Coordinates of C-alpha atoms in Angstrom, one line a residue:
X1271 CA -76.6 12.7 -16.7
X1272 CA -76.8 9.7 -19.1
X1273 CA -76.9 10.7 -22.7
X1274 CA -80.2 9.7 -24.4
X1275 CA -80.2 6.8 -26.7
X1276 CA -81.3 9.1 -29.5
X1277 CA -77.9 10.7 -29.4
X1278 CA -76.6 8.0 -31.7
X1279 CA -76.6 8.9 -35.4
X1280 CA -79.9 8.3 -37.1
X1281 CA -80.1 4.7 -38.3
X1282 CA -76.9 3.6 -36.6
X1283 CA -77.1 0.2 -35.0
X1284 CA -76.6 0.2 -31.3
X1285 CA -73.3 -1.3 -30.2
X1286 CA -73.7 -4.8 -28.7
X1287 CA -70.8 -6.9 -27.5
X1288 CA -70.3 -10.0 -25.6
X1289 CA -69.4 -7.9 -22.6
X1290 CA -72.6 -6.0 -22.6
X1291 CA -74.8 -9.1 -22.8
X1292 CA -72.5 -11.3 -20.6
X1293 CA -75.0 -11.4 -17.6
X1294 CA -77.7 -12.8 -19.9
X1295 CA -75.6 -15.4 -21.6
X1296 CA -74.1 -16.4 -18.2
X1297 CA -77.5 -17.1 -16.7
X1298 CA -78.5 -19.1 -19.8
X1299 CA -75.2 -20.9 -19.4
X1300 CA -76.0 -21.8 -15.8
X1301 CA -79.5 -23.1 -16.4
X1302 CA -78.4 -25.2 -19.4
X1303 CA -75.6 -26.5 -17.3
X1304 CA -78.1 -27.9 -14.9
X1305 CA -80.2 -29.1 -17.9
X1306 CA -77.2 -31.1 -19.1
X1307 CA -76.5 -32.4 -15.6
X1308 CA -80.0 -33.7 -15.2
X1309 CA -80.2 -35.4 -18.6
X1310 CA -76.8 -37.1 -18.1
X1311 CA -77.4 -38.2 -14.5
X1312 CA -79.6 -41.0 -15.8
X1313 CA -76.9 -42.4 -18.0
X1314 CA -74.3 -41.9 -15.3
X1315 CA -76.2 -44.0 -12.8
X1316 CA -77.7 -46.5 -15.3
X1317 CA -75.2 -49.3 -14.4
X1318 CA -76.0 -48.8 -10.7
X1319 CA -79.8 -48.9 -11.4
X1320 CA -79.5 -52.1 -13.4
X1321 CA -77.3 -53.7 -10.7
X1322 CA -79.8 -52.8 -8.0
X1323 CA -81.7 -56.1 -8.0
X1324 CA -84.2 -54.9 -5.4
X1325 CA -85.4 -52.1 -7.6
X1326 CA -86.3 -54.3 -10.6
X1327 CA -84.6 -52.4 -13.4
X1328 CA -83.6 -54.2 -16.6
X1329 CA -82.0 -52.9 -19.7
X1330 CA -85.4 -52.9 -21.4
X1331 CA -87.1 -51.1 -18.5
X1332 CA -84.3 -48.5 -18.4
X1333 CA -84.7 -47.8 -22.1
X1334 CA -88.5 -47.4 -21.8
X1335 CA -88.1 -45.0 -18.8
X1336 CA -85.4 -43.1 -20.8
X1337 CA -88.0 -42.6 -23.5
X1338 CA -90.5 -41.3 -20.9
X1339 CA -88.1 -38.6 -20.1
X1340 CA -87.7 -37.6 -23.7
X1341 CA -91.4 -37.8 -24.3
X1342 CA -91.9 -35.3 -21.5
X1343 CA -89.2 -33.2 -23.3
X1344 CA -91.2 -33.4 -26.5
X1345 CA -94.4 -32.1 -24.8
X1346 CA -92.4 -29.4 -23.0
X1347 CA -90.7 -28.3 -26.3
X1348 CA -94.0 -28.1 -28.2
X1349 CA -95.9 -26.5 -25.4
X1350 CA -93.4 -23.9 -24.4
X1351 CA -94.4 -21.5 -27.2
X1352 CA -98.0 -21.2 -26.0
X1353 CA -97.0 -20.9 -22.3
X1354 CA -94.4 -18.3 -23.1
X1355 CA -97.1 -16.2 -24.9
X1356 CA -99.1 -16.3 -21.7
X1357 CA -96.4 -16.1 -19.0
X1358 CA -93.2 -14.7 -20.7
X1359 CA -89.7 -16.1 -21.0
X1360 CA -88.4 -15.4 -17.5
X1361 CA -91.3 -17.2 -15.7
X1362 CA -90.9 -20.1 -18.1
X1363 CA -87.2 -20.5 -17.4
X1364 CA -88.0 -20.4 -13.7
X1365 CA -90.8 -22.9 -14.0
X1366 CA -88.7 -25.2 -16.2
X1367 CA -85.9 -25.4 -13.6
X1368 CA -88.4 -26.0 -10.8
X1369 CA -90.0 -28.9 -12.8
X1370 CA -86.8 -30.8 -13.5
X1371 CA -85.6 -30.3 -9.9
X1372 CA -88.9 -31.7 -8.7
X1373 CA -88.5 -34.6 -11.0
X1374 CA -85.1 -35.4 -9.6
X1375 CA -86.5 -35.3 -6.0
X1376 CA -89.3 -37.8 -7.0
X1377 CA -86.6 -40.1 -8.5
X1378 CA -84.5 -40.0 -5.4
X1379 CA -87.6 -41.0 -3.3
X1380 CA -89.1 -43.4 -5.7
X1381 CA -90.3 -46.7 -4.2
X1382 CA -90.7 -48.4 -7.6
X1383 CA -89.6 -48.2 -11.2
X1384 CA -93.0 -46.8 -12.2
X1385 CA -92.8 -43.9 -9.7
X1386 CA -89.2 -43.3 -10.9
X1387 CA -90.4 -43.2 -14.5
X1388 CA -93.0 -40.6 -13.4
X1389 CA -90.3 -38.5 -11.9
X1390 CA -88.3 -38.7 -15.1
X1391 CA -91.3 -37.7 -17.2
X1392 CA -91.9 -34.6 -15.0
X1393 CA -88.2 -33.7 -15.3
X1394 CA -88.5 -34.1 -19.0
X1395 CA -91.3 -31.5 -19.1
X1396 CA -89.0 -28.9 -17.6
X1397 CA -86.0 -29.9 -19.7
X1398 CA -88.0 -29.8 -22.9
X1399 CA -89.2 -26.2 -22.4
X1400 CA -85.9 -24.9 -21.1
X1401 CA -83.7 -25.5 -24.1
X1402 CA -85.7 -23.7 -26.9
X1403 CA -86.3 -20.7 -24.5
X1404 CA -82.6 -20.4 -23.7
X1405 CA -81.8 -20.7 -27.4
X1406 CA -84.3 -17.9 -28.2
X1407 CA -82.9 -15.7 -25.4
X1408 CA -79.3 -16.1 -26.6
X1409 CA -80.3 -15.5 -30.3
X1410 CA -82.0 -12.2 -29.3
X1411 CA -79.3 -10.9 -27.1
X1412 CA -76.2 -12.2 -29.0
X1413 CA -73.9 -9.6 -30.6
X1414 CA -74.4 -9.0 -34.4
X1415 CA -72.9 -11.8 -36.6
X1416 CA -72.0 -13.8 -33.6
X1417 CA -75.2 -15.8 -33.0
X1418 CA -73.7 -19.2 -33.8
X1419 CA -70.7 -18.5 -31.6
X1420 CA -72.9 -17.3 -28.7
X1421 CA -75.1 -20.4 -29.1
X1422 CA -72.0 -22.6 -29.1
X1423 CA -70.7 -20.9 -26.0
X1424 CA -74.0 -21.4 -24.2
X1425 CA -74.2 -25.0 -25.2
X1426 CA -70.8 -25.8 -23.7
X1427 CA -72.6 -25.6 -20.4
X1428 CA -74.8 -28.6 -21.4
X1429 CA -71.6 -30.7 -21.7
X1430 CA -70.1 -29.3 -18.6
X1431 CA -73.3 -30.4 -16.8
X1432 CA -72.9 -33.8 -18.4
X1433 CA -69.3 -34.0 -17.0
X1434 CA -70.6 -33.0 -13.6
X1435 CA -73.3 -35.7 -13.7
X1436 CA -70.6 -38.2 -14.6
X1437 CA -68.4 -37.1 -11.8
X1438 CA -71.4 -37.4 -9.4
X1439 CA -72.1 -40.9 -10.7
X1440 CA -68.5 -42.0 -10.3
X1441 CA -68.0 -40.3 -6.9
X1442 CA -71.2 -41.0 -5.2
X1443 CA -72.8 -43.9 -7.0
X1444 CA -70.5 -46.8 -5.9
X1445 CA -70.5 -45.9 -2.2
X1446 CA -73.7 -44.1 -1.5
X1447 CA -76.1 -45.4 -4.2
X1448 CA -77.9 -43.9 -7.1
X1449 CA -80.5 -42.1 -4.9
X1450 CA -77.9 -39.7 -3.6
X1451 CA -77.0 -38.7 -7.1
X1452 CA -80.6 -37.8 -7.9
X1453 CA -80.7 -35.7 -4.8
X1454 CA -77.9 -33.6 -6.3
X1455 CA -80.5 -32.9 -9.1
X1456 CA -82.4 -30.7 -6.7
X1457 CA -79.5 -28.2 -6.5
X1458 CA -80.8 -26.2 -9.5
X1459 CA -83.9 -25.2 -7.6
X1460 CA -81.8 -23.8 -4.8
X1461 CA -79.0 -22.1 -6.9
X1462 CA -80.4 -21.1 -10.3
X1463 CA -84.0 -20.0 -9.5
X1464 CA -83.0 -17.1 -7.2
X1465 CA -80.5 -15.9 -9.7
X1466 CA -82.9 -16.1 -12.6
X1467 CA -85.6 -14.3 -10.7
X1468 CA -83.3 -11.5 -9.7
X1469 CA -81.1 -11.0 -12.8
X1470 CA -82.5 -12.5 -16.0
X1471 CA -84.1 -9.8 -18.1
X1472 CA -87.4 -10.3 -19.9
X1473 CA -87.3 -10.0 -23.6
X1474 CA -88.1 -6.4 -24.7
X1475 CA -90.4 -7.9 -27.3
X1476 CA -92.3 -9.8 -24.7
X1477 CA -92.7 -6.7 -22.6
X1478 CA -93.9 -4.6 -25.5
X1479 CA -96.4 -7.3 -26.5
X1480 CA -97.8 -7.1 -22.9
X1481 CA -98.1 -3.3 -23.1
X1482 CA -95.1 -2.6 -20.9
X1483 CA -93.4 -0.2 -23.4
X1484 CA -91.3 1.7 -20.9
X1485 CA -89.8 -1.5 -19.4
X1486 CA -89.2 -2.8 -22.9
X1487 CA -87.2 0.4 -23.7
X1488 CA -85.3 0.2 -20.5
X1489 CA -84.1 -3.4 -21.1
X1490 CA -83.2 -2.6 -24.7
X1491 CA -81.1 0.3 -23.6
X1492 CA -79.4 -1.6 -20.8
X1493 CA -78.3 -4.4 -23.2
X1494 CA -77.7 -2.3 -26.3
X1495 CA -80.6 -4.0 -28.2
X1496 CA -82.6 -2.3 -30.9
X1497 CA -85.8 -0.7 -29.7
X1498 CA -88.7 -3.2 -30.3
X1499 CA -91.5 -2.0 -32.4
X1500 CA -94.9 -3.5 -33.4
X1501 CA -94.9 -4.9 -36.9
X1502 CA -97.6 -6.4 -38.9
X1503 CA -98.8 -9.4 -36.9
X1504 CA -100.4 -12.7 -37.9
X1505 CA -103.9 -13.3 -36.8
X1506 CA -103.9 -14.4 -33.1
X1507 CA -105.4 -17.5 -31.7
X1508 CA -105.6 -21.0 -33.1
X1509 CA -106.1 -19.8 -36.7
X1510 CA -103.1 -17.5 -36.4
X1511 CA -101.0 -20.4 -35.1
X1512 CA -102.1 -22.6 -38.0
X1513 CA -101.1 -19.8 -40.4
X1514 CA -97.7 -19.5 -38.8
X1515 CA -97.0 -23.2 -39.2
X1516 CA -98.5 -23.3 -42.7
X1517 CA -96.0 -20.5 -43.7
X1518 CA -93.1 -22.9 -43.1
X1519 CA -94.3 -24.7 -46.2
X1520 CA -94.4 -21.7 -48.5
X1521 CA -92.6 -21.9 -51.8
X1522 CA -88.9 -22.0 -51.2
X1523 CA -89.4 -23.6 -47.8
X1524 CA -91.8 -26.5 -48.2
X1525 CA -89.0 -28.9 -48.9
X1526 CA -86.4 -27.3 -46.6
X1527 CA -88.7 -27.5 -43.5
X1528 CA -89.1 -31.3 -43.5
X1529 CA -85.3 -31.7 -44.2
X1530 CA -84.5 -29.6 -41.1
X1531 CA -86.9 -31.7 -39.1
X1532 CA -85.2 -35.0 -40.3
X1533 CA -81.8 -33.6 -39.4
X1534 CA -83.0 -32.5 -36.0
X1535 CA -84.6 -36.0 -35.5
X1536 CA -81.3 -37.7 -36.3
X1537 CA -79.3 -35.3 -34.2
X1538 CA -81.4 -35.7 -31.1
X1539 CA -81.6 -39.4 -31.5
X1540 CA -77.8 -39.4 -31.4
X1541 CA -77.5 -36.9 -28.5
X1542 CA -80.0 -38.7 -26.2
X1543 CA -79.3 -42.2 -27.3
X1544 CA -75.5 -41.8 -26.7
X1545 CA -76.0 -39.8 -23.5
X1546 CA -78.2 -42.6 -22.1
X1547 CA -76.5 -45.7 -23.3
X1548 CA -72.8 -45.0 -24.0
X1549 CA -71.7 -46.4 -20.6
X1550 CA -73.7 -49.6 -21.0
X1551 CA -72.6 -50.0 -24.7
X1552 CA -69.0 -49.7 -23.6
X1553 CA -69.4 -52.1 -20.7
X1554 CA -71.0 -54.6 -23.1
X1555 CA -68.0 -54.2 -25.3
X1556 CA -65.8 -55.4 -22.5
X1557 CA -64.7 -52.3 -20.7
X1558 CA -64.9 -52.1 -16.9
X1559 CA -67.7 -50.3 -15.0
X1560 CA -65.7 -47.3 -14.0
X1561 CA -64.1 -47.0 -17.4
X1562 CA -67.5 -47.2 -19.1
X1563 CA -69.0 -44.4 -17.0
X1564 CA -65.8 -42.3 -17.6
X1565 CA -66.5 -42.5 -21.3
X1566 CA -69.6 -40.3 -20.7
X1567 CA -67.4 -37.6 -19.1
X1568 CA -64.9 -37.9 -22.0
X1569 CA -67.5 -37.5 -24.7
X1570 CA -69.0 -34.4 -23.0
X1571 CA -65.5 -32.9 -22.7
X1572 CA -65.3 -33.3 -26.5
X1573 CA -68.7 -31.7 -26.7
X1574 CA -67.4 -28.5 -25.0
X1575 CA -64.5 -28.3 -27.5
X1576 CA -66.9 -29.0 -30.4
X1577 CA -69.3 -26.2 -29.5
X1578 CA -66.5 -23.6 -29.5
X1579 CA -65.0 -24.9 -32.8
X1580 CA -68.4 -25.3 -34.5
X1581 CA -69.6 -21.9 -33.5
X1582 CA -66.6 -20.1 -34.9
X1583 CA -66.6 -22.3 -38.0
X1584 CA -70.3 -21.7 -38.7
X1585 CA -70.0 -18.0 -38.4
X1586 CA -67.3 -18.2 -41.1
X1587 CA -68.5 -21.0 -43.4
X1588 CA -72.2 -21.4 -42.7
X1589 CA -74.0 -23.5 -40.2
X1590 CA -75.5 -25.9 -42.8
X1591 CA -72.1 -26.8 -44.2
X1592 CA -70.6 -27.3 -40.7
X1593 CA -73.5 -29.4 -39.5
X1594 CA -73.3 -31.7 -42.5
X1595 CA -69.5 -32.3 -42.1
X1596 CA -69.9 -32.8 -38.4
X1597 CA -72.6 -35.4 -38.9
X1598 CA -70.4 -37.4 -41.3
X1599 CA -67.5 -37.3 -38.9
X1600 CA -69.8 -38.5 -36.1
X1601 CA -70.8 -41.4 -38.3
X1602 CA -67.1 -42.3 -38.7
X1603 CA -66.4 -42.0 -34.9
X1604 CA -69.3 -44.1 -33.8
X1605 CA -68.6 -46.8 -36.4
X1606 CA -65.0 -47.0 -35.2
X1607 CA -66.2 -47.7 -31.6
X1608 CA -67.4 -51.1 -32.9
X1609 CA -63.8 -52.3 -32.9
X1610 CA -62.3 -53.6 -29.7
X1611 CA -59.9 -50.7 -29.2
X1612 CA -57.2 -50.4 -26.4
X1613 CA -58.6 -48.3 -23.6
X1614 CA -56.4 -45.2 -24.4
X1615 CA -57.4 -45.3 -28.1
X1616 CA -61.0 -45.7 -27.2
X1617 CA -60.9 -42.7 -25.0
X1618 CA -59.4 -40.7 -27.8
X1619 CA -62.0 -41.8 -30.3
X1620 CA -64.9 -41.1 -27.9
X1621 CA -63.4 -37.6 -27.2
X1622 CA -63.2 -36.6 -30.9
X1623 CA -66.6 -38.1 -31.6
X1624 CA -68.0 -35.8 -28.9
X1625 CA -66.4 -32.8 -30.7
X1626 CA -68.6 -33.6 -33.7
X1627 CA -71.7 -35.3 -32.3
X1628 CA -73.3 -32.7 -30.1
X1629 CA -72.5 -29.6 -32.2
X1630 CA -73.8 -31.2 -35.3
X1631 CA -77.3 -31.0 -33.8
X1632 CA -76.8 -27.4 -32.5
X1633 CA -75.8 -26.3 -35.9
X1634 CA -79.1 -27.6 -37.3
X1635 CA -80.7 -24.9 -35.0
X1636 CA -78.2 -22.3 -36.3
X1637 CA -79.2 -23.1 -39.9
X1638 CA -82.8 -21.8 -39.3
X1639 CA -81.9 -18.2 -40.3
X1640 CA -80.9 -19.4 -43.8
X1641 CA -84.4 -20.8 -44.4
X1642 CA -86.9 -18.6 -42.4
X1643 CA -87.7 -14.9 -42.4
X1644 CA -87.4 -13.2 -39.0
X1645 CA -91.2 -13.4 -38.5
X1646 CA -91.1 -17.1 -39.2
X1647 CA -88.0 -18.0 -37.2
X1648 CA -89.5 -18.7 -33.8
X1649 CA -92.2 -20.9 -35.2
X1650 CA -89.7 -22.6 -37.4
X1651 CA -87.2 -23.1 -34.6
X1652 CA -89.9 -24.3 -32.3
X1653 CA -91.0 -27.0 -34.8
X1654 CA -87.4 -28.0 -35.6
X1655 CA -86.8 -28.6 -31.8
X1656 CA -90.2 -30.1 -31.2
X1657 CA -90.2 -32.6 -34.1
X1658 CA -86.6 -33.4 -33.3
X1659 CA -87.6 -34.4 -29.8
X1660 CA -89.2 -37.5 -31.4
X1661 CA -85.6 -38.6 -32.1
X1662 CA -84.9 -38.0 -28.4
X1663 CA -87.7 -40.3 -27.6
X1664 CA -86.6 -43.0 -30.1
X1665 CA -82.9 -42.8 -29.1
X1666 CA -83.1 -44.2 -25.5
X1667 CA -85.7 -46.8 -26.5
X1668 CA -83.6 -48.0 -29.4
X1669 CA -80.5 -48.2 -27.3
X1670 CA -82.4 -50.2 -24.7
X1671 CA -83.6 -52.6 -27.4
X1672 CA -80.1 -53.1 -28.7
X1673 CA -78.4 -53.5 -25.3
X1674 CA -81.1 -56.0 -24.1
X1675 CA -80.3 -58.0 -27.2
X1676 CA -76.7 -58.2 -26.1
X1677 CA -75.2 -56.7 -29.3
X1678 CA -73.2 -53.6 -28.6
X1679 CA -71.7 -53.5 -32.1
X1680 CA -75.2 -53.1 -33.5
X1681 CA -75.8 -50.1 -31.3
X1682 CA -72.8 -48.3 -32.6
X1683 CA -73.8 -49.1 -36.2
X1684 CA -77.3 -47.8 -35.5
X1685 CA -75.9 -44.5 -34.3
X1686 CA -73.6 -44.3 -37.3
X1687 CA -76.6 -44.7 -39.7
X1688 CA -78.5 -42.0 -37.8
X1689 CA -75.5 -39.6 -38.3
X1690 CA -75.5 -40.3 -42.0
X1691 CA -79.2 -39.6 -42.2
X1692 CA -78.6 -36.3 -40.5
X1693 CA -75.8 -35.4 -42.9
X1694 CA -77.9 -36.2 -46.0
X1695 CA -80.9 -34.2 -44.8
X1696 CA -79.0 -31.0 -43.8
X1697 CA -76.9 -31.2 -47.0
X1698 CA -80.0 -31.1 -49.1
X1699 CA -81.4 -27.9 -47.5
X1700 CA -79.4 -25.4 -49.6
X1701 CA -80.1 -27.4 -52.8
X1702 CA -83.9 -27.3 -52.3
X1703 CA -83.7 -23.6 -51.3
X1704 CA -81.8 -22.8 -54.5
X1705 CA -84.3 -24.7 -56.7
X1706 CA -87.4 -23.2 -55.0
X1707 CA -86.2 -19.7 -54.3
X1708 CA -88.7 -16.9 -54.8
X1709 CA -88.1 -13.1 -55.0
X1710 CA -89.2 -12.7 -51.3
X1711 CA -86.6 -15.3 -50.2
X1712 CA -83.6 -13.4 -51.7
X1713 CA -82.9 -11.2 -48.7
X1714 CA -83.1 -14.2 -46.3
X1715 CA -81.1 -16.7 -48.2
X1716 CA -78.4 -14.2 -49.0
X1717 CA -77.5 -14.1 -45.3
X1718 CA -75.0 -16.7 -44.1
X1719 CA -76.5 -19.3 -41.7
X1720 CA -75.6 -18.4 -38.2
X1721 CA -74.9 -14.7 -38.9
X1722 CA -78.3 -13.5 -37.8
X1723 CA -77.9 -12.2 -34.2
X1724 CA -81.4 -11.5 -33.3
X1725 CA -84.2 -14.0 -33.4
X1726 CA -87.9 -13.1 -33.0
X1727 CA -88.8 -11.6 -29.7
X1728 CA -91.5 -13.8 -28.5
X1729 CA -91.5 -17.6 -28.4
X1730 CA -94.9 -18.3 -29.9
X1731 CA -97.4 -16.8 -32.4
X1732 CA -96.6 -13.3 -31.1
X1733 CA -93.1 -13.7 -32.6
X1734 CA -94.4 -12.3 -35.8
X1735 CA -95.5 -9.1 -34.0
X1736 CA -92.2 -7.9 -32.6
X1737 CA -89.3 -7.2 -34.9
X1738 CA -86.3 -5.0 -34.1
X1739 CA -85.9 -1.7 -35.9
X1740 CA -83.2 -1.5 -38.5

């Protein structure tokens, strides 16, 4: 007979290791892999789309449609909290994967650029909701003091997906056309959805909020999570949501919150601007078509290494510090790409820039525990990702404007400036926290960024209701 959970010493924290939560992190890894593949497919086939004269794509059109994608992601990110309150995390993950798979199918069948753009917008709705939900799941299930590392491990999948998209673009695009590559974007609906439906657990906090206490306890026991309990909740409904957002501007946080938003804006401008336009920028700099597309694979390979390095470094030195340093190194790397480098050197610069660029943004998310209380964290993280999505909208549009002007050097300078902006914003967060700290902040700011292993349990206004026992 299985020993009861109560057998543990009173007050002892349940043991939770990477092994015990491996199935959850693995499923999040898989869906974010397909997220990264879908986002990067557009950049991987961009040269083929522009070269398809019958379809009517130009650099300016491509940039506009890239922004439609990220505008859909903005709506998905901001709307996922409300929908998660209603549906739960597991259905939202399933629905998000279904949406971006549907968007890829529409793109593959599109008779015109306008329909193609509609497909990318639909895909963006799914992509925008999936990332914050996956981040929240990993934050809740991660082992204690390993939240940043777990987040970094999960985010390696985004770049593995980007490499897969590049491989599809290189392998299928030249001989079979760009439509075949988008048909590959339907694979997530076939592979990931059945696995998520069968194996991904619902958050214990979500289950408890829905009155399913026995199921909540069963999931908590299975994955060695603390038993969820109802805590004092903010007022529900629109008024409660307003109060949750207003709390992000309380003393000690009112300056840190907009700084985190600015850092997230700069980081996502870089991520989506570079993911969309790096091949075309490199081609405009004089590199061949195949080499230009390969650069996208190289920078994503660097991103995988960067996530592993940044996660460990942030757990040791703090996510704010690592994010600031990574942004500055990204600025140096992108500025170097202005020069006409030999091909081998250019590959090396792109690789190391990938190490810094993508994880700089992820460490902005990992910085949230240094600013927000557990009850605020979901609202805070939701707004950091949501406002940051405006950078994801601006990045592809800005890259298109630069490329259509024929000045690749200006494009790299623009990305370098965005990286400096991100570094300045995230660097100021601990300074304004220190100058505005209140007694109620002391317990939160004493914790090292990235060391919190459990985020709030529900992605929305119910987050304040469900807190783990200590």
